[in-house]
Amino acid sequence: PSSPHTDACSPDTSLPGPMPPCEFETFKLLSDEELLKIIRAMGKKTCSLDPMPSTMVSSILVELLPTISQIVSESRSKGIFPDAYKEAVIRPAYKGKGLSSEDFGSYRPINNLPFVSKIIEKCVSLQLTEYLEKNKLLSGVQSAYRK
């Protein structure tokens, strides 16, 4: 007899053995309101690869929302990140603190990504994090890079 499907896939710690299988099958569609909330909560830093400044996008966001929503939905439903959004402008940032400005190790790379790229990334990140937390798949000792 098969057991009923449950959303949680956390292991029963009282029993030895592998964790029950769990699957992330698909991303849920976001409503325009959800997408709008995500975009408005994001920083407005513009990348030189953007066709228009992020501040301008914000000022006409309601008009652009159907197009942005389609790009985000298509990317997530097909599992394809558009090539145009895979490019970044990378700048070296000096770490300072008495380090030699002539040593490459004294710098860290700063990636500046296109605005729509960051929107797709944020939408994916939010849903994956929600899934991992709901199913107790995140390590309790991991504290960095969660959100």
PDB file of C-alpha atoms in Angstrom:
ATOM      1  CA  PRO A   1       0.000   0.000   0.000  1.00  0.00           C
ATOM      2  CA  SER A   2       1.218   3.468  -0.830  1.00  0.00           C
ATOM      3  CA  SER A   3       1.358   6.223   1.711  1.00  0.00           C
ATOM      4  CA  PRO A   4      -0.490   9.487   1.125  1.00  0.00           C
ATOM      5  CA  HIS A   5       1.569  12.293  -0.371  1.00  0.00           C
ATOM      6  CA  THR A   6       2.591  15.024   2.044  1.00  0.00           C
ATOM      7  CA  ASP A   7       4.203  18.371   1.352  1.00  0.00           C
ATOM      8  CA  ALA A   8       6.815  17.983   4.047  1.00  0.00           C
ATOM      9  CA  CYS A   9       9.814  15.891   3.197  1.00  0.00           C
ATOM     10  CA  SER A  10      11.773  16.291   6.363  1.00  0.00           C
ATOM     11  CA  PRO A  11      13.219  13.088   7.725  1.00  0.00           C
ATOM     12  CA  ASP A  12      11.924  11.350  10.832  1.00  0.00           C
ATOM     13  CA  THR A  13      15.017  11.810  12.956  1.00  0.00           C
ATOM     14  CA  SER A  14      14.036   8.883  15.182  1.00  0.00           C
ATOM     15  CA  LEU A  15      14.568   6.439  12.301  1.00  0.00           C
ATOM     16  CA  PRO A  16      17.888   5.817  10.556  1.00  0.00           C
ATOM     17  CA  GLY A  17      18.008   5.919   6.796  1.00  0.00           C
ATOM     18  CA  PRO A  18      17.683   8.272   3.867  1.00  0.00           C
ATOM     19  CA  MET A  19      15.363  11.239   3.767  1.00  0.00           C
ATOM     20  CA  PRO A  20      12.026  10.662   1.994  1.00  0.00           C
ATOM     21  CA  PRO A  21      12.015  11.990  -1.555  1.00  0.00           C
ATOM     22  CA  CYS A  22      10.641  15.430  -2.195  1.00  0.00           C
ATOM     23  CA  GLU A  23      10.344  17.226  -5.466  1.00  0.00           C
ATOM     24  CA  PHE A  24      10.188  20.814  -6.526  1.00  0.00           C
ATOM     25  CA  GLU A  25       8.142  20.340  -9.660  1.00  0.00           C
ATOM     26  CA  THR A  26       7.372  23.824 -10.875  1.00  0.00           C
ATOM     27  CA  PHE A  27       7.354  27.476  -9.959  1.00  0.00           C
ATOM     28  CA  LYS A  28       3.976  28.924  -9.100  1.00  0.00           C
ATOM     29  CA  LEU A  29       2.714  31.743 -11.242  1.00  0.00           C
ATOM     30  CA  LEU A  30       3.029  35.121  -9.620  1.00  0.00           C
ATOM     31  CA  SER A  31       0.168  37.569  -9.709  1.00  0.00           C
ATOM     32  CA  ASP A  32       0.866  41.058 -10.986  1.00  0.00           C
ATOM     33  CA  GLU A  33       0.454  42.307  -7.413  1.00  0.00           C
ATOM     34  CA  GLU A  34       3.084  39.847  -6.099  1.00  0.00           C
ATOM     35  CA  LEU A  35       5.534  40.757  -8.861  1.00  0.00           C
ATOM     36  CA  LEU A  36       4.925  44.465  -8.327  1.00  0.00           C
ATOM     37  CA  LYS A  37       5.630  44.074  -4.594  1.00  0.00           C
ATOM     38  CA  ILE A  38       8.888  42.188  -5.320  1.00  0.00           C
ATOM     39  CA  ILE A  39      10.079  44.811  -7.811  1.00  0.00           C
ATOM     40  CA  ARG A  40       9.218  47.752  -5.566  1.00  0.00           C
ATOM     41  CA  ALA A  41      11.164  46.166  -2.682  1.00  0.00           C
ATOM     42  CA  MET A  42      14.297  45.811  -4.806  1.00  0.00           C
ATOM     43  CA  GLY A  43      17.121  48.306  -5.040  1.00  0.00           C
ATOM     44  CA  LYS A  44      17.017  50.651  -7.998  1.00  0.00           C
ATOM     45  CA  LYS A  45      20.658  50.468  -9.034  1.00  0.00           C
ATOM     46  CA  THR A  46      21.039  50.769 -12.807  1.00  0.00           C
ATOM     47  CA  CYS A  47      23.440  48.704 -14.879  1.00  0.00           C
ATOM     48  CA  SER A  48      25.052  50.085 -18.021  1.00  0.00           C
ATOM     49  CA  LEU A  49      23.600  47.021 -19.799  1.00  0.00           C
ATOM     50  CA  ASP A  50      20.028  48.146 -19.014  1.00  0.00           C
ATOM     51  CA  PRO A  51      18.171  49.748 -21.928  1.00  0.00           C
ATOM     52  CA  MET A  52      16.803  52.409 -19.548  1.00  0.00           C
ATOM     53  CA  PRO A  53      17.627  53.518 -16.009  1.00  0.00           C
ATOM     54  CA  SER A  54      15.928  51.588 -13.183  1.00  0.00           C
ATOM     55  CA  THR A  55      14.428  54.832 -11.895  1.00  0.00           C
ATOM     56  CA  MET A  56      12.665  55.291 -15.229  1.00  0.00           C
ATOM     57  CA  VAL A  57      11.462  51.674 -15.130  1.00  0.00           C
ATOM     58  CA  SER A  58      10.057  52.370 -11.660  1.00  0.00           C
ATOM     59  CA  SER A  59       8.225  55.462 -12.852  1.00  0.00           C
ATOM     60  CA  ILE A  60       6.425  53.518 -15.625  1.00  0.00           C
ATOM     61  CA  LEU A  61       6.355  50.144 -13.869  1.00  0.00           C
ATOM     62  CA  VAL A  62       2.599  49.678 -14.164  1.00  0.00           C
ATOM     63  CA  GLU A  63       2.861  50.023 -17.963  1.00  0.00           C
ATOM     64  CA  LEU A  64       5.891  47.705 -18.175  1.00  0.00           C
ATOM     65  CA  LEU A  65       4.544  45.102 -15.737  1.00  0.00           C
ATOM     66  CA  PRO A  66       2.825  42.848 -18.339  1.00  0.00           C
ATOM     67  CA  THR A  67       6.070  42.589 -20.334  1.00  0.00           C
ATOM     68  CA  ILE A  68       8.246  42.031 -17.267  1.00  0.00           C
ATOM     69  CA  SER A  69       5.733  39.470 -15.978  1.00  0.00           C
ATOM     70  CA  GLN A  70       5.856  37.559 -19.272  1.00  0.00           C
ATOM     71  CA  ILE A  71       9.675  37.513 -19.272  1.00  0.00           C
ATOM     72  CA  VAL A  72       9.792  36.285 -15.664  1.00  0.00           C
ATOM     73  CA  SER A  73       7.063  33.656 -16.217  1.00  0.00           C
ATOM     74  CA  GLU A  74       8.587  32.321 -19.438  1.00  0.00           C
ATOM     75  CA  SER A  75      12.036  32.073 -17.892  1.00  0.00           C
ATOM     76  CA  ARG A  76      10.774  30.187 -14.852  1.00  0.00           C
ATOM     77  CA  SER A  77       8.306  27.912 -16.664  1.00  0.00           C
ATOM     78  CA  LYS A  78      10.853  26.860 -19.300  1.00  0.00           C
ATOM     79  CA  GLY A  79      13.789  26.767 -16.897  1.00  0.00           C
ATOM     80  CA  ILE A  80      15.795  29.016 -19.182  1.00  0.00           C
ATOM     81  CA  PHE A  81      17.568  32.176 -18.120  1.00  0.00           C
ATOM     82  CA  PRO A  82      17.713  34.477 -21.188  1.00  0.00           C
ATOM     83  CA  ASP A  83      21.226  34.942 -22.579  1.00  0.00           C
ATOM     84  CA  ALA A  84      20.787  38.724 -22.612  1.00  0.00           C
ATOM     85  CA  TYR A  85      20.546  38.671 -18.822  1.00  0.00           C
ATOM     86  CA  LYS A  86      23.609  36.487 -18.260  1.00  0.00           C
ATOM     87  CA  GLU A  87      25.979  39.389 -18.823  1.00  0.00           C
ATOM     88  CA  ALA A  88      27.272  41.572 -16.026  1.00  0.00           C
ATOM     89  CA  VAL A  89      29.502  44.575 -15.635  1.00  0.00           C
ATOM     90  CA  ILE A  90      32.244  43.602 -13.187  1.00  0.00           C
ATOM     91  CA  ARG A  91      34.163  46.280 -11.326  1.00  0.00           C
ATOM     92  CA  PRO A  92      37.026  45.757  -8.891  1.00  0.00           C
ATOM     93  CA  ALA A  93      36.380  47.183  -5.436  1.00  0.00           C
ATOM     94  CA  TYR A  94      39.371  47.943  -3.254  1.00  0.00           C
ATOM     95  CA  LYS A  95      39.197  46.147   0.096  1.00  0.00           C
ATOM     96  CA  GLY A  96      41.277  48.862   1.726  1.00  0.00           C
ATOM     97  CA  LYS A  97      42.569  48.409   5.279  1.00  0.00           C
ATOM     98  CA  GLY A  98      46.197  49.050   4.438  1.00  0.00           C
ATOM     99  CA  LEU A  99      46.365  46.530   1.582  1.00  0.00           C
ATOM    100  CA  SER A 100      48.578  47.143  -1.412  1.00  0.00           C
ATOM    101  CA  SER A 101      46.643  48.778  -4.240  1.00  0.00           C
ATOM    102  CA  GLU A 102      48.992  47.001  -6.672  1.00  0.00           C
ATOM    103  CA  ASP A 103      48.039  43.510  -5.443  1.00  0.00           C
ATOM    104  CA  PHE A 104      45.047  41.935  -7.224  1.00  0.00           C
ATOM    105  CA  GLY A 105      44.196  40.166  -3.950  1.00  0.00           C
ATOM    106  CA  SER A 106      43.394  43.578  -2.482  1.00  0.00           C
ATOM    107  CA  TYR A 107      40.278  43.798  -4.643  1.00  0.00           C
ATOM    108  CA  ARG A 108      36.966  41.983  -4.751  1.00  0.00           C
ATOM    109  CA  PRO A 109      34.705  41.789  -7.809  1.00  0.00           C
ATOM    110  CA  ILE A 110      31.429  43.692  -7.790  1.00  0.00           C
ATOM    111  CA  ASN A 111      28.868  42.412 -10.296  1.00  0.00           C
ATOM    112  CA  ASN A 112      26.360  44.856 -11.712  1.00  0.00           C
ATOM    113  CA  LEU A 113      23.525  42.915 -13.341  1.00  0.00           C
ATOM    114  CA  PRO A 114      20.692  44.069 -15.605  1.00  0.00           C
ATOM    115  CA  PHE A 115      17.536  45.016 -13.692  1.00  0.00           C
ATOM    116  CA  VAL A 116      15.313  42.319 -15.259  1.00  0.00           C
ATOM    117  CA  SER A 117      17.986  39.725 -14.433  1.00  0.00           C
ATOM    118  CA  LYS A 118      17.753  40.703 -10.771  1.00  0.00           C
ATOM    119  CA  ILE A 119      13.947  40.476 -10.890  1.00  0.00           C
ATOM    120  CA  ILE A 120      14.053  36.906 -12.259  1.00  0.00           C
ATOM    121  CA  GLU A 121      16.716  35.942  -9.711  1.00  0.00           C
ATOM    122  CA  LYS A 122      14.685  37.379  -6.825  1.00  0.00           C
ATOM    123  CA  CYS A 123      11.477  35.592  -7.898  1.00  0.00           C
ATOM    124  CA  VAL A 124      13.309  32.256  -8.167  1.00  0.00           C
ATOM    125  CA  SER A 125      15.133  32.783  -4.881  1.00  0.00           C
ATOM    126  CA  LEU A 126      11.961  33.611  -2.952  1.00  0.00           C
ATOM    127  CA  GLN A 127      10.108  30.503  -4.133  1.00  0.00           C
ATOM    128  CA  LEU A 128      13.053  28.143  -3.661  1.00  0.00           C
ATOM    129  CA  THR A 129      13.745  29.484  -0.173  1.00  0.00           C
ATOM    130  CA  GLU A 130      10.053  29.125   0.739  1.00  0.00           C
ATOM    131  CA  TYR A 131      10.095  25.505  -0.501  1.00  0.00           C
ATOM    132  CA  LEU A 132      13.314  24.645   1.355  1.00  0.00           C
ATOM    133  CA  GLU A 133      12.065  26.188   4.591  1.00  0.00           C
ATOM    134  CA  LYS A 134       8.616  24.605   4.335  1.00  0.00           C
ATOM    135  CA  ASN A 135      10.140  21.163   3.827  1.00  0.00           C
ATOM    136  CA  LYS A 136      12.858  21.681   6.451  1.00  0.00           C
ATOM    137  CA  LEU A 137      15.629  21.098   3.918  1.00  0.00           C
ATOM    138  CA  LEU A 138      17.921  23.908   5.070  1.00  0.00           C
ATOM    139  CA  SER A 139      20.685  23.106   7.475  1.00  0.00           C
ATOM    140  CA  GLY A 140      20.179  24.561  10.929  1.00  0.00           C
ATOM    141  CA  VAL A 141      23.851  25.561  11.068  1.00  0.00           C
ATOM    142  CA  GLN A 142      23.746  27.619   7.887  1.00  0.00           C
ATOM    143  CA  SER A 143      23.147  31.254   8.680  1.00  0.00           C
ATOM    144  CA  ALA A 144      24.734  33.131   5.804  1.00  0.00           C
ATOM    145  CA  TYR A 145      23.299  33.647   2.311  1.00  0.00           C
ATOM    146  CA  ARG A 146      19.778  32.602   3.204  1.00  0.00           C
ATOM    147  CA  LYS A 147      17.917  35.635   1.909  1.00  0.00           C
TER     148      LYS A 147
END
